[in-house]
Short mmCIF file of C-alpha atoms in Angstrom, two decimals:
data_model
loop_
_atom_site.label_atom_id
_atom_site.label_comp_id
_atom_site.label_asym_id
_atom_site.label_seq_id
_atom_site.Cartn_x
_atom_site.Cartn_y
_atom_site.Cartn_z
CA MET A 46 9.68 -4.43 -11.95
CA ASN A 47 7.17 -6.17 -14.19
CA ALA A 48 5.91 -3.28 -16.31
CA PRO A 49 4.38 -4.58 -19.53
CA ASP A 50 6.23 -4.01 -22.77
CA PRO A 51 3.89 -1.82 -24.83
CA GLU A 52 5.79 -2.69 -27.99
CA ASN A 53 4.69 -6.32 -27.67
CA HIS A 54 0.92 -5.73 -27.53
CA ALA A 55 -1.09 -7.08 -30.44
CA VAL A 56 -2.43 -3.89 -31.99
CA ARG A 57 -6.17 -3.91 -32.60
CA PRO A 58 -8.04 -1.14 -34.45
CA GLU A 59 -9.40 0.26 -31.18
CA HIS A 60 -6.01 0.05 -29.45
CA VAL A 61 -4.62 3.51 -28.53
CA GLN A 62 -0.90 2.83 -28.41
CA SER A 63 0.06 6.19 -26.93
CA LEU A 64 -2.31 5.63 -23.99
CA ALA A 65 -0.88 2.17 -23.39
CA ARG A 66 2.65 3.57 -23.43
CA GLY A 67 1.77 6.40 -21.06
CA LEU A 68 0.24 3.97 -18.59
CA SER A 69 3.31 1.74 -18.82
CA VAL A 70 5.45 4.73 -17.80
CA ILE A 71 3.29 5.34 -14.72
CA LYS A 72 3.36 1.63 -13.80
CA ALA A 73 7.16 1.57 -14.06
CA PHE A 74 7.31 3.35 -10.68
CA ASP A 75 6.72 1.23 -7.58
CA GLY A 76 7.76 0.91 -3.95
CA ALA A 77 11.16 -0.51 -4.88
CA HIS A 78 11.74 2.11 -7.59
CA PRO A 79 10.03 5.35 -6.47
CA ALA A 80 12.51 7.65 -8.26
CA GLN A 81 14.08 6.82 -11.61
CA THR A 82 16.20 8.36 -14.32
CA LEU A 83 15.08 8.64 -17.92
CA SER A 84 17.23 5.61 -18.77
CA ASP A 85 15.62 3.60 -15.95
CA VAL A 86 12.13 4.32 -17.25
CA ALA A 87 13.07 3.55 -20.85
CA ARG A 88 14.59 0.23 -19.79
CA ALA A 89 11.61 -0.73 -17.59
CA THR A 90 9.00 0.06 -20.25
CA GLY A 91 10.84 -1.03 -23.38
CA LEU A 92 10.44 2.45 -24.87
CA THR A 93 13.20 4.38 -26.57
CA ARG A 94 14.80 7.16 -24.51
CA ALA A 95 13.19 9.76 -26.77
CA ALA A 96 9.71 8.25 -26.35
CA ALA A 97 10.14 7.82 -22.59
CA ARG A 98 11.25 11.45 -22.34
CA ARG A 99 8.16 12.68 -24.21
CA PHE A 100 5.81 10.71 -21.95
CA LEU A 101 7.60 11.73 -18.76
CA LEU A 102 7.59 15.43 -19.65
CA THR A 103 3.90 15.22 -20.58
CA LEU A 104 3.16 13.61 -17.21
CA VAL A 105 5.21 16.33 -15.50
CA GLU A 106 3.15 18.99 -17.29
CA LEU A 107 -0.08 17.27 -16.22
CA GLY A 108 1.08 17.07 -12.61
CA TYR A 109 1.36 13.28 -12.31
CA VAL A 110 5.16 13.21 -12.25
CA ARG A 111 7.76 15.54 -10.73
CA THR A 112 11.45 15.88 -11.60
CA ASP A 113 14.56 17.56 -10.29
CA GLY A 114 16.08 17.51 -13.77
CA ARG A 115 17.62 14.05 -13.37
CA LEU A 116 15.27 11.85 -11.35
CA PHE A 117 11.57 11.43 -11.99
CA ALA A 118 8.95 10.37 -9.40
CA LEU A 119 5.17 10.11 -9.21
CA THR A 120 3.16 12.78 -7.39
CA PRO A 121 0.13 12.17 -5.14
CA ARG A 122 -2.04 13.27 -8.07
CA VAL A 123 -1.80 9.75 -9.55
CA LEU A 124 -4.21 8.69 -6.79
CA GLU A 125 -6.91 10.47 -8.79
CA LEU A 126 -6.61 7.72 -11.41
CA GLY A 127 -7.86 5.10 -8.96
CA TYR A 128 -10.19 7.26 -6.91
CA SER A 129 -13.14 6.97 -9.27
CA TYR A 130 -12.95 3.17 -9.19
CA LEU A 131 -12.70 3.02 -5.41
CA SER A 132 -15.52 5.53 -4.98
CA ALA A 133 -17.81 3.63 -7.31
CA LEU A 134 -16.92 0.38 -5.63
CA SER A 135 -18.08 1.69 -2.22
CA LEU A 136 -16.73 -1.49 -0.65
CA PRO A 137 -13.68 0.10 1.06
CA GLU A 138 -15.78 2.66 2.89
CA LEU A 139 -18.32 0.04 3.94
CA ALA A 140 -15.68 -2.44 5.06
CA ALA A 141 -13.44 -0.07 7.04
CA PRO A 142 -15.43 0.15 10.30
CA HIS A 143 -16.01 -3.60 10.35
CA LEU A 144 -12.30 -4.25 9.77
CA GLU A 145 -11.46 -1.88 12.62
CA GLU A 146 -13.79 -3.75 14.95
CA LEU A 147 -12.30 -7.07 13.82
CA VAL A 148 -8.75 -5.87 14.47
CA GLU A 149 -9.70 -4.61 17.92
CA THR A 150 -11.02 -8.09 18.68
CA VAL A 151 -8.29 -10.33 17.27
CA HIS A 152 -5.36 -7.89 17.61
CA GLU A 153 -4.04 -8.79 14.17
CA SER A 154 -4.16 -7.06 10.78
CA ALA A 155 -7.21 -7.45 8.55
CA SER A 156 -7.81 -6.62 4.90
CA VAL A 157 -10.30 -6.74 2.04
CA SER A 158 -9.25 -7.37 -1.54
CA VAL A 159 -10.72 -7.93 -5.00
CA LEU A 160 -9.51 -10.00 -7.93
CA ASP A 161 -7.80 -8.26 -10.85
CA GLY A 162 -6.61 -10.69 -13.49
CA GLY A 163 -4.48 -13.21 -11.64
CA ASP A 164 -3.76 -10.91 -8.70
CA VAL A 165 -5.51 -9.81 -5.55
CA VAL A 166 -5.62 -6.03 -5.05
CA TYR A 167 -6.08 -4.61 -1.56
CA VAL A 168 -8.95 -2.12 -1.38
CA ALA A 169 -9.21 -1.77 2.42
CA ARG A 170 -6.83 -2.58 5.27
CA VAL A 171 -6.44 -2.03 9.00
CA ALA A 172 -2.96 -2.94 10.18
CA THR A 173 -1.38 -3.65 13.52
CA ALA A 174 2.29 -4.66 13.66
CA ARG A 175 4.12 -5.01 10.37
CA ILE A 176 4.46 -8.72 9.59
CA MET A 177 5.79 -8.78 6.03
CA ALA A 178 9.02 -7.73 4.37
CA VAL A 179 6.96 -5.57 2.00
CA SER A 180 4.55 -2.91 3.18
CA ILE A 181 0.88 -3.58 2.41
CA THR A 182 -1.34 -0.61 1.57
CA VAL A 183 -4.48 0.00 -0.46
CA GLY A 184 -3.53 -0.83 -4.03
CA THR A 185 -0.95 -3.50 -3.10
CA ARG A 186 -1.26 -6.60 -5.25
CA PHE A 187 -0.07 -10.18 -4.82
CA PRO A 188 -0.41 -13.36 -6.92
CA ALA A 189 -3.83 -14.75 -6.10
CA TYR A 190 -2.76 -18.40 -6.14
CA ALA A 191 -0.44 -17.96 -3.15
CA THR A 192 -2.75 -15.94 -0.87
CA SER A 193 -5.74 -16.83 1.27
CA MET A 194 -7.92 -14.06 -0.18
CA GLY A 195 -6.81 -14.91 -3.69
CA ARG A 196 -7.75 -18.55 -3.30
CA VAL A 197 -11.17 -17.64 -1.93
CA LEU A 198 -11.75 -15.48 -4.99
CA LEU A 199 -10.33 -18.02 -7.44
CA ALA A 200 -12.45 -20.79 -5.90
CA ALA A 201 -15.59 -18.84 -6.81
CA LEU A 202 -14.73 -18.70 -10.53
CA PRO A 203 -16.07 -21.05 -13.22
CA PRO A 204 -13.37 -23.53 -14.36
CA ALA A 205 -12.85 -21.85 -17.75
CA GLU A 206 -12.36 -18.43 -16.20
CA LEU A 207 -10.06 -19.87 -13.55
CA ASP A 208 -7.79 -21.34 -16.22
CA ALA A 209 -7.73 -18.02 -18.04
CA ARG A 210 -6.68 -16.11 -14.94
CA LEU A 211 -3.93 -18.44 -13.78
CA GLY A 212 -0.60 -17.57 -15.30
CA ALA A 213 2.71 -19.15 -14.41
CA LEU A 214 2.70 -20.56 -10.88
CA GLU A 215 6.02 -19.93 -9.19
CA PRO A 216 7.05 -21.23 -5.76
CA LEU A 217 7.40 -18.09 -3.65
CA THR A 218 8.47 -20.14 -0.61
CA ASP A 219 9.22 -23.83 -0.16
CA ARG A 220 5.57 -24.25 0.94
CA THR A 221 3.86 -22.65 -2.07
CA VAL A 222 1.44 -24.83 -4.02
CA ALA A 223 2.75 -24.16 -7.54
CA ASP A 224 1.30 -27.15 -9.39
CA ARG A 225 -1.94 -26.46 -11.30
CA ASP A 226 -3.62 -29.77 -10.52
CA ALA A 227 -2.70 -29.53 -6.84
CA LEU A 228 -3.97 -25.95 -6.75
CA ARG A 229 -7.30 -26.99 -8.29
CA ASP A 230 -7.65 -29.58 -5.52
CA VAL A 231 -6.90 -26.92 -2.91
CA LEU A 232 -9.48 -24.58 -4.45
CA GLY A 233 -12.06 -27.36 -4.36
CA ASP A 234 -11.43 -27.73 -0.63
CA VAL A 235 -11.73 -23.95 -0.19
CA ARG A 236 -15.03 -23.93 -2.06
CA ALA A 237 -16.41 -26.72 0.13
CA ALA A 238 -15.18 -25.26 3.42
CA GLY A 239 -16.13 -21.65 2.72
CA TYR A 240 -12.77 -20.31 3.87
CA CYS A 241 -9.07 -20.60 3.10
CA LEU A 242 -6.09 -20.86 5.42
CA VAL A 243 -2.61 -20.28 3.93
CA ASP A 244 0.53 -21.08 5.92
CA GLN A 245 3.69 -19.31 4.73
CA GLU A 246 3.10 -19.77 1.00
CA LEU A 247 3.37 -16.10 0.03
CA GLU A 248 6.17 -15.25 2.46
CA ASP A 249 8.01 -17.16 5.16
CA GLY A 250 6.49 -16.40 8.56
CA LEU A 251 3.14 -15.14 7.20
CA ARG A 252 -0.09 -17.00 7.96
CA SER A 253 -3.59 -15.87 7.03
CA VAL A 254 -7.18 -16.99 6.86
CA ALA A 255 -9.77 -15.58 4.43
CA VAL A 256 -13.49 -15.76 3.70
CA PRO A 257 -15.58 -14.53 0.75
CA ILE A 258 -17.74 -11.41 0.70
CA ARG A 259 -20.90 -11.74 -1.41
CA ASP A 260 -23.20 -9.11 -2.87
CA ALA A 261 -27.00 -9.12 -2.68
CA ALA A 262 -27.18 -11.65 -5.53
CA GLY A 263 -24.88 -14.06 -3.71
CA THR A 264 -21.95 -13.45 -6.06
CA VAL A 265 -18.48 -13.40 -4.50
CA VAL A 266 -17.20 -9.86 -5.11
CA ALA A 267 -14.35 -9.63 -2.59
CA ALA A 268 -12.55 -11.45 0.18
CA ALA A 269 -11.55 -10.52 3.73
CA ASN A 270 -8.68 -11.91 5.75
CA VAL A 271 -6.83 -11.88 9.07
CA SER A 272 -3.05 -12.22 8.85
CA THR A 273 -0.51 -12.98 11.55
CA HIS A 274 3.12 -13.92 12.02
CA ALA A 275 3.88 -17.61 12.49
CA LEU A 276 5.84 -16.86 15.66
CA ARG A 277 2.78 -15.21 17.20
CA ASN A 278 -0.11 -17.45 16.27
CA SER A 279 -0.64 -20.98 14.98
CA THR A 280 -2.85 -22.14 12.13
CA ALA A 281 -5.13 -23.59 14.82
CA TRP A 282 -5.54 -20.11 16.31
CA LEU A 283 -6.47 -18.70 12.90
CA ARG A 284 -9.04 -21.45 12.31
CA ASP A 285 -10.53 -21.70 15.81
CA GLU A 286 -10.18 -18.15 17.17
CA ALA A 287 -9.87 -15.68 14.30
CA LEU A 288 -12.12 -17.33 11.70
CA PRO A 289 -15.43 -16.96 13.59
CA HIS A 290 -14.79 -13.23 14.07
CA LEU A 291 -13.70 -12.89 10.44
CA ARG A 292 -16.90 -14.54 9.26
CA ALA A 293 -18.93 -12.15 11.41
CA CYS A 294 -17.05 -9.23 9.87
CA ALA A 295 -17.75 -10.47 6.34
CA ALA A 296 -21.43 -10.98 7.17
CA ALA A 297 -21.64 -7.38 8.43
CA VAL A 298 -20.06 -6.07 5.23
CA GLU A 299 -22.46 -8.17 3.16
CA ALA A 300 -25.41 -6.76 5.10
CA ASP A 301 -24.24 -3.24 4.35
CA LEU A 302 -23.78 -4.09 0.66
CA LYS A 303 -27.33 -5.43 0.50
CA GLY A 304 -28.63 -2.33 2.22
CA LEU A 305 -26.77 -0.12 -0.25
CA ARG A 306 -28.27 -1.93 -3.23
CA GLY A 307 -31.71 -2.18 -1.69
#
């Protein structure tokens, strides 16, 4: 788990420390740790046991956490916290039918994501067979530098903002581009080509191709991809067969975005 340590935040006058701590408790739960003891939560957040207990019991009272007296777990009510953002975004609802059509055509999974800090966050997805060790759902996030959608989104940023968003680059597989200068060169190629193909850099066996999605002003606001297993399809298949359909899907989403804003 990589929950932030709320004790280490630089405290500004407008900083509400109790809110930051409460959010850190919620973020301590994830797919690998869906149910935790009080000690687990305190350790993951850096809070004292007494503070973690107060936040957990408050979240239980509000309906965001449930407990059997020993283990704590999130309830579906936490989805309310992200619903307003997704509703205002409107992109997931617009993209869904086009992703479904794309998947019916290429018979592989397709997704749409946005950039959040140095990560990509999935906001829409239509899956076929499971191809990764981890399950991908709406809300899943991955390091942008190692993903096709992430590189499309990073390539659209001004240099200063790109540097600010890139944290430590770690090799996730033996193919991952984890050198900053090499990554900048890759992003330049992505910018020139208008798409990105990543071959087993996020996870062994996973290949994907991605293209940008632009709003009515021409600003890149999201990315769409097709992903496949290396045993099923080659990089040539992604580039020559899947990419034209993916571009058509992105163009359809862009047309709907323009219509929505028009």
